[in-house]
Amino acid sequence: MLIEHFKYMQKVLFFNTKSLEKEEFRPITEGEVGMYTCGPTVYDYSHIGNMRAYVTADILKRILLQDYKVRHVINITDVGHLMTDEDNGEDKMEVAAKREGVDAWALSRKFTEIFWKDFSDLGCLPPEERPKATDHISEQIELIKKLEKKGYTYQIADGVYFDTRAFPRYKDFGRLPNEEKGKARVEENPKKRNQSDFALWKFSQKEEKRQMEWESPWGVGFPGWHIECSAMAMKYLGNHFDIHTGGVDHIRVHHTNEIAQSEAATEEIFVNYWVHTEFLLVEGKKMSKSLGNIVTLSDIKQKGYSSADLRALFLMTHYRTQMNFTWEALSGAKAALSSLLSRLAGEEVKQDDEIDMKTLEEFLSLLNDDINTPQAFAHLLSFVKKKEKGEGRLATVAIMGEFLGLDIITLLNEQKKEREEAPEEVMKLIEEREGLRKKKDWGAADMMREKIEAMGYEVSDTEEGPRIQKK
Ligand code: AMP
Ligand code: ZN
């Protein structure tokens, strides 16, 4: 990677959920960063809202690579995430496996594989570690034993719970209101001492055999979702590490619980900086499986957009701002990217190209200031418009692109290849469509147009015949 060779030594600032302030980043160990990102629950496809959170973590990692060796851990939650984040309902994995009539392990393998494929397709750098919760059951049991010894746990009929009242700072991180007595919601577990208490270990029910279950000192069962992340984060990054990321929905429950159980067990600070990405919305509502409004990367591709178009769209909204997803906006991002590539077409990077350091520094001072991708991306676009061809233009853009996770050189090569190869196939379809139009088979001709459009070309019918244009 190019970016690791540049030492700009500029300040890196980002907003810390812990302090609610923008802070300058300072590592625990000189030259190194430990970063943990809550990964997917692999019972279904990840949607592009989930992907938005991973892209934020990826850009943050790229920023940090300027000056640090980054150890990034992203877990796979393949057991224990219940239907609500507050530990109510059944295990998402078991429910989905039953519904699909498949083995929970096979389900997890399938969606884990699809997740990592989408992740790398979106240009996210591979994490240094990608632990699965089911491979770390003994670490989770050890952590619960530690908590038990220190008096933070209690057992009721359905599991072992963390007593949040025993950890006085419990409400601080999420600025949670005091629990109001008598206001318990219907689905809450009446046997819990406090409604905010959460399961560390859940017991398998006698009447129903689970597919995923393990022996433990407390009985056969499975771990809670929150303890998984604490156990895996501490195993790979130590009791106290630099950065933890996730979506804003995790602040009040999942991350609050991770902090409580980790700090109660180790008596050390768990994490210094917490970075949370705002929601991706559809028509004003959070994109989520339960609302049935999800869009996946494969939906995007089926409509003729690329993963780079989606990344460009993500870049255009700051990670701490809610982002409304529309196909028109994606179209706009695609147009911006394609006009950028058209301007750069034909240029090449040469050995002795001079990098425009002033532009690069300006770009980084924007990006390093709370991961400001909209301004940094705009700076890149305006640089290409202003600067003459040659003079190291492409080399400078390639480095800026790398910080944003856009591989400009590869995109240019793909564009070149497309221009050389596609027209012949497209021309064939155009000819077929002309034949259909002569026969006045408008329905079939329209279907042919859709095919052509899916291949990235637009056809307009002029007096001189059909005209094709790249979308
Ligand atoms: P999950 O698979 O539900 O545990 O979610 C994986 C990650 O995506 C978590 O960090 C969530 O906070 C995040 N996430 C879920 N839905 C959205 C959304 N609509 N927009 C942005 N991030 C989301
Ligand atoms: Zn987590």
Tab-separated table of C-alpha atoms and ligand atoms in Angstrom:
chain	number	residue	atom	x	y	z
A	1	MET	CA	0.000	0.000	0.000
A	2	LEU	CA	1.119	3.516	-0.800
A	3	ILE	CA	-0.281	5.238	2.256
A	4	GLU	CA	1.965	3.435	4.693
A	5	HIS	CA	4.988	5.108	3.077
A	6	PHE	CA	3.829	8.593	3.893
A	7	LYS	CA	4.516	10.000	7.303
A	8	TYR	CA	2.539	13.187	7.518
A	9	MET	CA	2.574	13.407	11.272
A	10	GLN	CA	-0.580	15.434	11.308
A	11	LYS	CA	-2.963	15.268	14.214
A	12	VAL	CA	-5.701	12.669	13.932
A	13	LEU	CA	-8.909	13.754	15.614
A	14	PHE	CA	-12.214	11.988	15.997
A	15	PHE	CA	-15.358	12.165	18.058
A	16	ASN	CA	-15.268	9.936	21.129
A	17	THR	CA	-18.676	8.705	22.317
A	18	LYS	CA	-17.166	8.327	25.780
A	19	SER	CA	-16.477	12.058	26.225
A	20	LEU	CA	-18.912	13.357	23.576
A	21	GLU	CA	-16.009	15.426	22.298
A	22	LYS	CA	-13.684	15.471	19.356
A	23	GLU	CA	-10.328	14.338	20.706
A	24	GLU	CA	-6.816	14.032	19.384
A	25	PHE	CA	-5.893	10.375	19.077
A	26	ARG	CA	-3.022	9.160	21.264
A	27	PRO	CA	-2.137	5.480	21.265
A	28	ILE	CA	-1.538	3.408	24.380
A	29	THR	CA	1.647	1.976	22.889
A	30	GLU	CA	3.894	4.150	20.705
A	31	GLY	CA	3.407	3.376	17.019
A	32	GLU	CA	0.630	0.823	17.493
A	33	VAL	CA	-3.164	0.796	17.502
A	34	GLY	CA	-5.555	-1.910	18.651
A	35	MET	CA	-9.047	-1.583	17.168
A	36	TYR	CA	-12.136	-3.771	17.606
A	37	THR	CA	-15.237	-3.642	15.397
A	38	CYS	CA	-18.445	-5.494	16.252
A	39	GLY	CA	-19.025	-7.821	13.343
A	40	PRO	CA	-22.186	-9.261	11.821
A	41	THR	CA	-24.622	-11.764	13.262
A	42	VAL	CA	-24.468	-14.341	10.506
A	43	TYR	CA	-28.084	-15.529	10.307
A	44	ASP	CA	-28.844	-13.621	7.107
A	45	TYR	CA	-27.328	-11.287	4.508
A	46	SER	CA	-25.703	-8.107	5.798
A	47	HIS	CA	-27.391	-5.010	4.388
A	48	ILE	CA	-25.766	-1.831	3.197
A	49	GLY	CA	-26.600	-0.121	6.523
A	50	ASN	CA	-24.339	-2.643	8.255
A	51	MET	CA	-21.794	-2.049	5.521
A	52	ARG	CA	-21.798	1.679	6.197
A	53	ALA	CA	-20.483	0.998	9.712
A	54	TYR	CA	-17.679	-1.230	8.371
A	55	VAL	CA	-16.658	1.362	5.788
A	56	THR	CA	-16.255	3.970	8.563
A	57	ALA	CA	-13.975	1.583	10.465
A	58	ASP	CA	-12.050	0.896	7.267
A	59	ILE	CA	-11.411	4.570	6.540
A	60	LEU	CA	-10.383	5.151	10.147
A	61	LYS	CA	-7.919	2.278	9.792
A	62	ARG	CA	-6.524	3.791	6.589
A	63	ILE	CA	-6.100	7.162	8.339
A	64	LEU	CA	-4.250	5.506	11.218
A	65	LEU	CA	-1.992	3.558	8.870
A	66	GLN	CA	-0.231	6.854	8.140
A	67	ASP	CA	1.536	6.652	11.452
A	68	TYR	CA	0.711	3.375	13.143
A	69	LYS	CA	0.762	-0.342	12.818
A	70	VAL	CA	-2.915	-1.207	13.190
A	71	ARG	CA	-4.222	-4.459	14.630
A	72	HIS	CA	-7.873	-4.607	13.635
A	73	VAL	CA	-10.207	-7.294	14.991
A	74	ILE	CA	-13.674	-7.926	13.539
A	75	ASN	CA	-15.659	-10.740	15.102
A	76	ILE	CA	-18.337	-13.000	13.727
A	77	THR	CA	-21.367	-13.424	15.994
A	78	ASP	CA	-22.520	-16.955	15.235
A	79	VAL	CA	-24.398	-17.657	18.479
A	80	GLY	CA	-26.166	-15.872	21.320
A	81	HIS	CA	-27.578	-12.743	19.637
A	82	LEU	CA	-31.210	-12.818	20.709
A	83	MET	CA	-34.169	-11.354	18.834
A	84	THR	CA	-33.771	-8.071	20.702
A	85	ASP	CA	-30.463	-6.537	21.754
A	86	GLU	CA	-31.839	-6.406	25.325
A	87	ASP	CA	-31.630	-10.199	25.577
A	88	ASN	CA	-35.236	-11.069	24.946
A	89	GLY	CA	-36.598	-13.714	22.610
A	90	GLU	CA	-34.821	-16.582	20.954
A	91	ASP	CA	-31.371	-16.836	19.413
A	92	LYS	CA	-31.410	-15.308	15.895
A	93	MET	CA	-29.232	-18.118	14.531
A	94	GLU	CA	-31.477	-20.899	15.840
A	95	VAL	CA	-34.650	-19.150	14.648
A	96	ALA	CA	-33.271	-18.662	11.127
A	97	ALA	CA	-31.935	-22.240	10.967
A	98	LYS	CA	-35.330	-23.624	11.985
A	99	ARG	CA	-37.147	-21.394	9.518
A	100	GLU	CA	-34.868	-22.401	6.638
A	101	GLY	CA	-34.810	-26.016	7.785
A	102	VAL	CA	-31.019	-26.053	7.787
A	103	ASP	CA	-28.237	-26.736	10.224
A	104	ALA	CA	-27.275	-23.637	12.266
A	105	TRP	CA	-23.576	-24.340	11.626
A	106	ALA	CA	-24.099	-24.505	7.873
A	107	LEU	CA	-26.143	-21.313	8.011
A	108	SER	CA	-23.330	-19.571	9.854
A	109	ARG	CA	-20.711	-20.808	7.370
A	110	LYS	CA	-22.773	-19.620	4.414
A	111	PHE	CA	-23.438	-16.098	5.680
A	112	THR	CA	-19.933	-15.683	7.102
A	113	GLU	CA	-18.508	-16.412	3.672
A	114	ILE	CA	-20.911	-14.010	1.957
A	115	PHE	CA	-20.104	-11.336	4.528
A	116	TRP	CA	-16.339	-11.466	3.977
A	117	LYS	CA	-16.853	-11.463	0.233
A	118	ASP	CA	-19.043	-8.319	0.370
A	119	PHE	CA	-16.614	-6.772	2.833
A	120	SER	CA	-13.621	-7.135	0.538
A	121	ASP	CA	-15.688	-6.304	-2.521
A	122	LEU	CA	-16.427	-2.954	-0.878
A	123	GLY	CA	-12.700	-2.354	-0.667
A	124	CYS	CA	-12.362	-2.847	3.109
A	125	LEU	CA	-8.875	-3.871	4.244
A	126	PRO	CA	-8.786	-7.382	5.709
A	127	PRO	CA	-8.725	-7.350	9.521
A	128	GLU	CA	-5.718	-8.831	11.282
A	129	GLU	CA	-8.029	-11.157	13.237
A	130	ARG	CA	-11.547	-12.372	12.466
A	131	PRO	CA	-12.583	-14.499	15.471
A	132	LYS	CA	-15.849	-16.414	15.652
A	133	ALA	CA	-17.819	-16.463	18.917
A	134	THR	CA	-18.272	-20.249	18.801
A	135	ASP	CA	-14.491	-20.717	18.678
A	136	HIS	CA	-14.107	-18.769	21.938
A	137	ILE	CA	-16.547	-20.416	24.318
A	138	SER	CA	-13.866	-21.274	26.893
A	139	GLU	CA	-12.605	-17.660	26.985
A	140	GLN	CA	-16.181	-16.501	27.600
A	141	ILE	CA	-16.703	-19.045	30.388
A	142	GLU	CA	-13.450	-17.908	32.017
A	143	LEU	CA	-14.584	-14.293	31.918
A	144	ILE	CA	-17.954	-15.157	33.478
A	145	LYS	CA	-16.144	-17.145	36.217
A	146	LYS	CA	-14.045	-14.075	36.979
A	147	LEU	CA	-17.178	-11.947	37.265
A	148	GLU	CA	-18.830	-14.561	39.440
A	149	LYS	CA	-15.861	-14.613	41.813
A	150	LYS	CA	-16.062	-10.832	42.186
A	151	GLY	CA	-19.785	-10.944	42.979
A	152	TYR	CA	-21.157	-9.386	39.791
A	153	THR	CA	-23.375	-12.285	38.734
A	154	TYR	CA	-26.521	-14.111	39.849
A	155	GLN	CA	-28.361	-17.106	38.505
A	156	ILE	CA	-32.084	-17.408	37.716
A	157	ALA	CA	-34.091	-20.071	35.908
A	158	ASP	CA	-33.048	-19.166	32.375
A	159	GLY	CA	-29.432	-18.133	32.856
A	160	VAL	CA	-26.590	-16.367	34.597
A	161	TYR	CA	-26.941	-12.581	34.621
A	162	PHE	CA	-24.736	-9.560	35.212
A	163	ASP	CA	-25.996	-7.436	38.081
A	164	THR	CA	-25.760	-3.933	36.634
A	165	ARG	CA	-26.399	-2.292	39.997
A	166	ALA	CA	-23.134	-3.782	41.256
A	167	PHE	CA	-21.291	-1.674	38.671
A	168	PRO	CA	-22.009	1.960	39.685
A	169	ARG	CA	-20.780	3.501	36.412
A	170	TYR	CA	-23.191	1.369	34.360
A	171	LYS	CA	-25.307	4.255	33.065
A	172	ASP	CA	-22.463	6.694	32.358
A	173	PHE	CA	-21.371	5.660	28.871
A	174	GLY	CA	-24.817	5.721	27.250
A	175	ARG	CA	-26.036	8.575	29.497
A	176	LEU	CA	-28.888	6.264	30.450
A	177	PRO	CA	-31.821	7.512	32.503
A	178	ASN	CA	-32.429	5.998	35.903
A	179	GLU	CA	-34.677	2.988	35.755
A	180	GLU	CA	-38.232	3.872	36.554
A	181	LYS	CA	-39.858	1.313	38.747
A	182	GLY	CA	-43.163	-0.154	37.593
A	183	LYS	CA	-42.526	0.852	33.999
A	184	ALA	CA	-41.218	-2.496	32.852
A	185	ARG	CA	-42.069	-3.335	29.275
A	186	VAL	CA	-44.071	-6.452	28.514
A	187	GLU	CA	-41.271	-8.544	27.084
A	188	GLU	CA	-38.942	-7.966	29.995
A	189	ASN	CA	-37.856	-10.796	32.213
A	190	PRO	CA	-39.534	-10.320	35.619
A	191	LYS	CA	-36.994	-12.549	37.366
A	192	LYS	CA	-34.100	-10.198	36.698
A	193	ARG	CA	-33.018	-8.025	39.634
A	194	ASN	CA	-32.805	-4.913	37.462
A	195	GLN	CA	-34.248	-4.577	33.994
A	196	SER	CA	-30.884	-3.503	32.600
A	197	ASP	CA	-29.245	-6.744	33.798
A	198	PHE	CA	-28.118	-8.875	30.896
A	199	ALA	CA	-27.417	-12.533	30.265
A	200	LEU	CA	-23.856	-13.797	30.420
A	201	TRP	CA	-24.864	-17.423	29.953
A	202	LYS	CA	-28.297	-18.732	28.906
A	203	PHE	CA	-29.492	-22.254	29.640
A	204	SER	CA	-30.802	-24.569	26.950
A	205	GLN	CA	-34.489	-25.256	27.555
A	206	LYS	CA	-35.406	-28.850	28.448
A	207	GLU	CA	-38.268	-29.021	25.950
A	208	GLU	CA	-36.241	-27.934	22.968
A	209	LYS	CA	-32.866	-29.274	21.863
A	210	ARG	CA	-30.615	-26.493	20.610
A	211	GLN	CA	-28.203	-27.054	17.753
A	212	MET	CA	-25.510	-24.923	19.344
A	213	GLU	CA	-24.902	-25.561	23.050
A	214	TRP	CA	-22.008	-26.192	25.408
A	215	GLU	CA	-21.294	-27.501	28.903
A	216	SER	CA	-20.477	-24.865	31.508
A	217	PRO	CA	-20.054	-24.706	35.297
A	218	TRP	CA	-23.661	-23.426	35.483
A	219	GLY	CA	-25.345	-25.865	33.096
A	220	VAL	CA	-25.646	-26.636	29.399
A	221	GLY	CA	-26.357	-23.573	27.334
A	222	PHE	CA	-24.825	-20.794	25.284
A	223	PRO	CA	-23.130	-17.430	25.871
A	224	GLY	CA	-24.796	-14.023	25.749
A	225	TRP	CA	-23.988	-11.789	22.796
A	226	HIS	CA	-22.253	-9.081	24.871
A	227	ILE	CA	-19.778	-11.364	26.656
A	228	GLU	CA	-18.622	-12.675	23.277
A	229	CYS	CA	-17.304	-9.305	22.194
A	230	SER	CA	-15.581	-8.606	25.515
A	231	ALA	CA	-13.885	-12.005	25.552
A	232	MET	CA	-12.694	-11.824	21.947
A	233	ALA	CA	-11.617	-8.175	22.122
A	234	MET	CA	-9.545	-8.765	25.265
A	235	LYS	CA	-8.037	-11.986	23.937
A	236	TYR	CA	-6.682	-10.327	20.801
A	237	LEU	CA	-6.105	-6.750	21.983
A	238	GLY	CA	-5.543	-6.995	25.745
A	239	ASN	CA	-7.646	-5.777	28.672
A	240	HIS	CA	-7.116	-2.154	27.698
A	241	PHE	CA	-6.986	-1.134	24.037
A	242	ASP	CA	-7.330	1.939	21.852
A	243	ILE	CA	-10.450	2.001	19.675
A	244	HIS	CA	-13.808	0.216	19.510
A	245	THR	CA	-16.259	0.890	16.660
A	246	GLY	CA	-19.845	0.028	15.787
A	247	GLY	CA	-23.219	1.520	14.859
A	248	VAL	CA	-24.984	4.044	17.118
A	249	ASP	CA	-27.610	1.437	18.022
A	250	HIS	CA	-24.963	-0.328	20.084
A	251	ILE	CA	-24.224	2.544	22.446
A	252	ARG	CA	-27.028	2.097	24.945
A	253	VAL	CA	-27.030	-1.670	25.337
A	254	HIS	CA	-24.306	-3.718	23.678
A	255	HIS	CA	-21.357	-1.406	24.261
A	256	THR	CA	-22.607	-0.281	27.665
A	257	ASN	CA	-22.703	-3.968	28.637
A	258	GLU	CA	-19.303	-4.701	27.116
A	259	ILE	CA	-17.770	-1.897	29.210
A	260	ALA	CA	-19.497	-2.987	32.422
A	261	GLN	CA	-18.498	-6.628	32.281
A	262	SER	CA	-14.947	-5.986	30.996
A	263	GLU	CA	-14.102	-3.274	33.497
A	264	ALA	CA	-15.759	-5.164	36.352
A	265	ALA	CA	-13.675	-8.240	35.531
A	266	THR	CA	-10.285	-6.589	34.955
A	267	GLU	CA	-10.559	-3.393	37.020
A	268	GLU	CA	-8.894	-1.628	34.101
A	269	ILE	CA	-10.231	0.830	31.525
A	270	PHE	CA	-11.538	-1.287	28.637
A	271	VAL	CA	-11.300	1.123	25.669
A	272	ASN	CA	-9.999	4.686	25.205
A	273	TYR	CA	-11.949	5.797	22.113
A	274	TRP	CA	-15.403	4.742	20.909
A	275	VAL	CA	-16.416	5.556	17.333
A	276	HIS	CA	-20.047	5.116	16.286
A	277	THR	CA	-21.552	5.394	12.810
A	278	GLU	CA	-25.017	6.873	12.371
A	279	PHE	CA	-27.807	4.967	10.680
A	280	LEU	CA	-28.497	4.454	7.067
A	281	LEU	CA	-32.170	5.231	6.570
A	282	VAL	CA	-34.772	4.363	3.959
A	283	GLU	CA	-37.614	6.858	3.709
A	284	GLY	CA	-36.775	8.193	7.134
A	285	LYS	CA	-36.616	4.796	8.865
A	286	LYS	CA	-33.555	2.790	9.930
A	287	MET	CA	-32.606	0.186	7.347
A	288	SER	CA	-33.166	-3.098	9.177
A	289	LYS	CA	-34.217	-6.652	8.581
A	290	SER	CA	-37.163	-6.328	10.941
A	291	LEU	CA	-38.633	-3.390	8.978
A	292	GLY	CA	-38.175	-5.318	5.738
A	293	ASN	CA	-36.547	-2.351	3.983
A	294	ILE	CA	-33.075	-3.742	3.442
A	295	VAL	CA	-30.888	-3.437	0.372
A	296	THR	CA	-27.879	-5.724	-0.037
A	297	LEU	CA	-24.720	-5.364	-2.074
A	298	SER	CA	-26.027	-7.958	-4.479
A	299	ASP	CA	-29.250	-5.906	-5.001
A	300	ILE	CA	-27.030	-2.945	-5.833
A	301	LYS	CA	-25.085	-4.960	-8.374
A	302	GLN	CA	-28.172	-6.406	-9.958
A	303	LYS	CA	-29.291	-2.874	-10.721
A	304	GLY	CA	-26.049	-2.198	-12.547
A	305	TYR	CA	-24.145	-0.339	-9.840
A	306	SER	CA	-20.702	-1.304	-8.584
A	307	SER	CA	-19.394	-1.589	-5.040
A	308	ALA	CA	-17.202	1.447	-5.801
A	309	ASP	CA	-20.369	3.441	-6.623
A	310	LEU	CA	-21.738	2.487	-3.198
A	311	ARG	CA	-18.500	3.442	-1.471
A	312	ALA	CA	-18.526	6.785	-3.277
A	313	LEU	CA	-22.069	7.299	-1.984
A	314	PHE	CA	-20.988	6.499	1.582
A	315	LEU	CA	-18.093	8.951	1.295
A	316	MET	CA	-20.489	11.775	0.480
A	317	THR	CA	-22.126	11.741	3.943
A	318	HIS	CA	-20.219	12.223	7.189
A	319	TYR	CA	-20.317	9.097	9.336
A	320	ARG	CA	-21.961	10.954	12.241
A	321	THR	CA	-24.849	12.138	10.089
A	322	GLN	CA	-27.839	9.970	9.288
A	323	MET	CA	-27.860	9.082	5.625
A	324	ASN	CA	-30.988	8.504	3.590
A	325	PHE	CA	-30.538	5.848	0.941
A	326	THR	CA	-32.188	6.440	-2.438
A	327	TRP	CA	-31.441	4.972	-5.854
A	328	GLU	CA	-31.219	8.529	-7.223
A	329	ALA	CA	-28.472	9.336	-4.730
A	330	LEU	CA	-26.623	6.176	-5.735
A	331	SER	CA	-27.000	7.215	-9.353
A	332	GLY	CA	-25.509	10.592	-8.485
A	333	ALA	CA	-22.525	8.943	-6.788
A	334	LYS	CA	-22.041	6.716	-9.816
A	335	ALA	CA	-22.086	9.744	-12.117
A	336	ALA	CA	-19.535	11.572	-9.949
A	337	LEU	CA	-17.199	8.594	-9.943
A	338	SER	CA	-17.589	7.976	-13.630
A	339	SER	CA	-16.911	11.615	-14.508
A	340	LEU	CA	-13.798	11.495	-12.322
A	341	LEU	CA	-12.568	8.409	-14.159
A	342	SER	CA	-13.347	9.924	-17.566
A	343	ARG	CA	-11.188	12.931	-16.730
A	344	LEU	CA	-8.328	10.657	-15.731
A	345	ALA	CA	-8.697	8.258	-18.681
A	346	GLY	CA	-5.474	7.717	-20.586
A	347	GLU	CA	-3.181	8.917	-17.781
A	348	GLU	CA	-0.567	6.661	-16.296
A	349	VAL	CA	1.522	6.671	-13.154
A	350	LYS	CA	5.250	6.917	-13.848
A	351	GLN	CA	8.176	6.186	-11.563
A	352	ASP	CA	9.386	9.785	-11.306
A	353	ASP	CA	5.939	11.375	-10.969
A	354	GLU	CA	5.951	14.179	-8.495
A	355	ILE	CA	3.257	13.923	-5.865
A	356	ASP	CA	1.458	17.191	-5.195
A	357	MET	CA	2.281	17.307	-1.483
A	358	LYS	CA	0.387	20.512	-0.814
A	359	THR	CA	-2.847	18.986	-2.094
A	360	LEU	CA	-2.220	15.775	-0.228
A	361	GLU	CA	-1.641	17.666	3.002
A	362	GLU	CA	-4.806	19.693	2.523
A	363	PHE	CA	-6.702	16.497	1.789
A	364	LEU	CA	-5.386	14.841	4.942
A	365	SER	CA	-6.058	17.805	7.149
A	366	LEU	CA	-9.711	17.404	6.109
A	367	LEU	CA	-9.820	13.635	6.451
A	368	ASN	CA	-7.890	13.549	9.725
A	369	ASP	CA	-10.416	15.911	11.257
A	370	ASP	CA	-13.088	13.452	12.421
A	371	ILE	CA	-13.000	11.269	9.312
A	372	ASN	CA	-14.435	14.042	7.161
A	373	THR	CA	-14.916	12.024	3.978
A	374	PRO	CA	-17.392	14.416	2.265
A	375	GLN	CA	-14.894	17.279	2.323
A	376	ALA	CA	-11.887	15.108	1.554
A	377	PHE	CA	-13.653	13.493	-1.419
A	378	ALA	CA	-14.780	16.910	-2.666
A	379	HIS	CA	-11.156	18.078	-2.431
A	380	LEU	CA	-10.051	15.126	-4.554
A	381	LEU	CA	-12.712	15.845	-7.188
A	382	SER	CA	-11.897	19.526	-7.396
A	383	PHE	CA	-8.159	18.813	-7.638
A	384	VAL	CA	-8.760	16.666	-10.715
A	385	LYS	CA	-10.846	19.417	-12.278
A	386	LYS	CA	-8.273	22.128	-11.588
A	387	LYS	CA	-4.984	20.384	-12.202
A	388	GLU	CA	-3.637	19.825	-15.709
A	389	LYS	CA	-3.231	16.310	-17.043
A	390	GLY	CA	0.162	14.786	-16.316
A	391	GLU	CA	2.317	16.577	-13.725
A	392	GLY	CA	1.784	13.721	-11.277
A	393	ARG	CA	-1.976	14.251	-11.222
A	394	LEU	CA	-2.921	10.584	-11.316
A	395	ALA	CA	-0.253	9.594	-8.778
A	396	THR	CA	-1.592	12.181	-6.321
A	397	VAL	CA	-5.202	11.129	-6.903
A	398	ALA	CA	-4.284	7.463	-6.470
A	399	ILE	CA	-2.926	8.171	-2.977
A	400	MET	CA	-5.964	10.205	-1.969
A	401	GLY	CA	-8.174	7.433	-3.358
A	402	GLU	CA	-6.332	4.872	-1.286
A	403	PHE	CA	-7.158	6.754	1.906
A	404	LEU	CA	-10.813	6.655	0.917
A	405	GLY	CA	-10.705	3.012	-0.150
A	406	LEU	CA	-11.213	3.809	-3.833
A	407	ASP	CA	-8.633	2.004	-5.934
A	408	ILE	CA	-8.442	4.591	-8.724
A	409	ILE	CA	-5.842	2.740	-10.846
A	410	THR	CA	-7.862	-0.502	-10.838
A	411	LEU	CA	-11.089	1.407	-11.556
A	412	LEU	CA	-9.403	3.141	-14.502
A	413	ASN	CA	-8.163	-0.168	-15.877
A	414	GLU	CA	-11.634	-1.650	-15.526
A	415	GLN	CA	-13.143	1.322	-17.286
A	416	LYS	CA	-10.638	0.985	-20.136
A	417	LYS	CA	-11.366	-2.715	-20.467
A	418	GLU	CA	-15.107	-2.073	-20.464
A	419	ARG	CA	-14.785	0.459	-23.246
A	420	GLU	CA	-12.750	-1.954	-25.309
A	421	GLU	CA	-14.872	-5.014	-24.676
A	422	ALA	CA	-18.448	-4.105	-23.957
A	423	PRO	CA	-19.556	-2.375	-27.133
A	424	GLU	CA	-19.511	-5.538	-29.217
A	425	GLU	CA	-21.877	-7.373	-26.862
A	426	VAL	CA	-23.940	-4.275	-26.415
A	427	MET	CA	-24.081	-3.696	-30.182
A	428	LYS	CA	-25.478	-7.166	-30.632
A	429	LEU	CA	-28.308	-6.424	-28.210
A	430	ILE	CA	-28.940	-3.095	-29.929
A	431	GLU	CA	-29.298	-4.873	-33.254
A	432	GLU	CA	-31.693	-7.410	-31.759
A	433	ARG	CA	-33.690	-4.582	-30.250
A	434	GLU	CA	-33.911	-2.816	-33.617
A	435	GLY	CA	-35.321	-6.037	-35.109
A	436	LEU	CA	-37.968	-6.184	-32.371
A	437	ARG	CA	-38.878	-2.539	-32.898
A	438	LYS	CA	-39.371	-3.140	-36.615
A	439	LYS	CA	-41.754	-5.950	-35.693
A	440	LYS	CA	-43.427	-3.470	-33.335
A	441	ASP	CA	-42.817	-5.856	-30.449
A	442	TRP	CA	-42.514	-2.975	-27.986
A	443	GLY	CA	-42.661	-5.125	-24.857
A	444	ALA	CA	-39.720	-7.294	-25.907
A	445	ALA	CA	-37.830	-4.213	-27.143
A	446	ASP	CA	-38.239	-2.602	-23.734
A	447	MET	CA	-36.933	-5.713	-22.036
A	448	MET	CA	-33.919	-5.579	-24.323
A	449	ARG	CA	-33.360	-1.958	-23.305
A	450	GLU	CA	-33.315	-3.012	-19.661
A	451	LYS	CA	-30.699	-5.646	-20.500
A	452	ILE	CA	-28.558	-3.042	-22.219
A	453	GLU	CA	-28.946	-0.684	-19.269
A	454	ALA	CA	-27.986	-3.424	-16.848
A	455	MET	CA	-24.749	-3.668	-18.825
A	456	GLY	CA	-24.120	-0.023	-18.145
A	457	TYR	CA	-25.240	1.535	-21.420
A	458	GLU	CA	-28.093	3.771	-22.360
A	459	VAL	CA	-29.795	3.669	-25.710
A	460	SER	CA	-31.747	6.539	-27.204
A	461	ASP	CA	-33.698	6.324	-30.449
A	462	THR	CA	-32.763	9.177	-32.778
A	463	GLU	CA	-33.730	9.923	-36.368
A	464	GLU	CA	-30.404	8.512	-37.492
A	465	GLY	CA	-31.013	5.324	-35.573
A	466	PRO	CA	-30.142	4.151	-32.056
A	467	ARG	CA	-27.406	5.948	-30.172
A	468	ILE	CA	-25.537	4.299	-27.307
A	469	GLN	CA	-23.891	5.972	-24.417
A	470	LYS	CA	-22.192	4.753	-21.269
A	471	LYS	CA	-24.355	5.486	-18.232
B	1	AMP	P1	-25.773	-6.598	13.391
B	1	AMP	O1	-25.451	-7.631	12.348
B	1	AMP	O2	-27.239	-6.285	13.496
B	1	AMP	O3	-25.157	-6.901	14.729
B	1	AMP	O4	-25.148	-5.198	12.886
B	1	AMP	C1	-23.833	-5.049	12.426
B	1	AMP	C2	-23.397	-3.612	12.479
B	1	AMP	O5	-24.173	-2.754	11.626
B	1	AMP	C3	-23.520	-2.986	13.865
B	1	AMP	O6	-22.378	-2.186	14.108
B	1	AMP	C4	-24.778	-2.137	13.791
B	1	AMP	O7	-24.747	-1.081	14.709
B	1	AMP	C5	-24.704	-1.626	12.360
B	1	AMP	N1	-26.011	-1.280	11.769
B	1	AMP	C6	-27.161	-1.995	11.780
B	1	AMP	N2	-28.142	-1.366	11.088
B	1	AMP	C7	-27.599	-0.213	10.605
B	1	AMP	C8	-28.094	0.895	9.793
B	1	AMP	N3	-29.335	0.922	9.303
B	1	AMP	N4	-27.240	1.883	9.495
B	1	AMP	C9	-25.972	1.868	9.947
B	1	AMP	N5	-25.440	0.867	10.703
B	1	AMP	C10	-26.238	-0.160	11.040
B	2	ZN	ZN	-19.897	-6.376	19.786
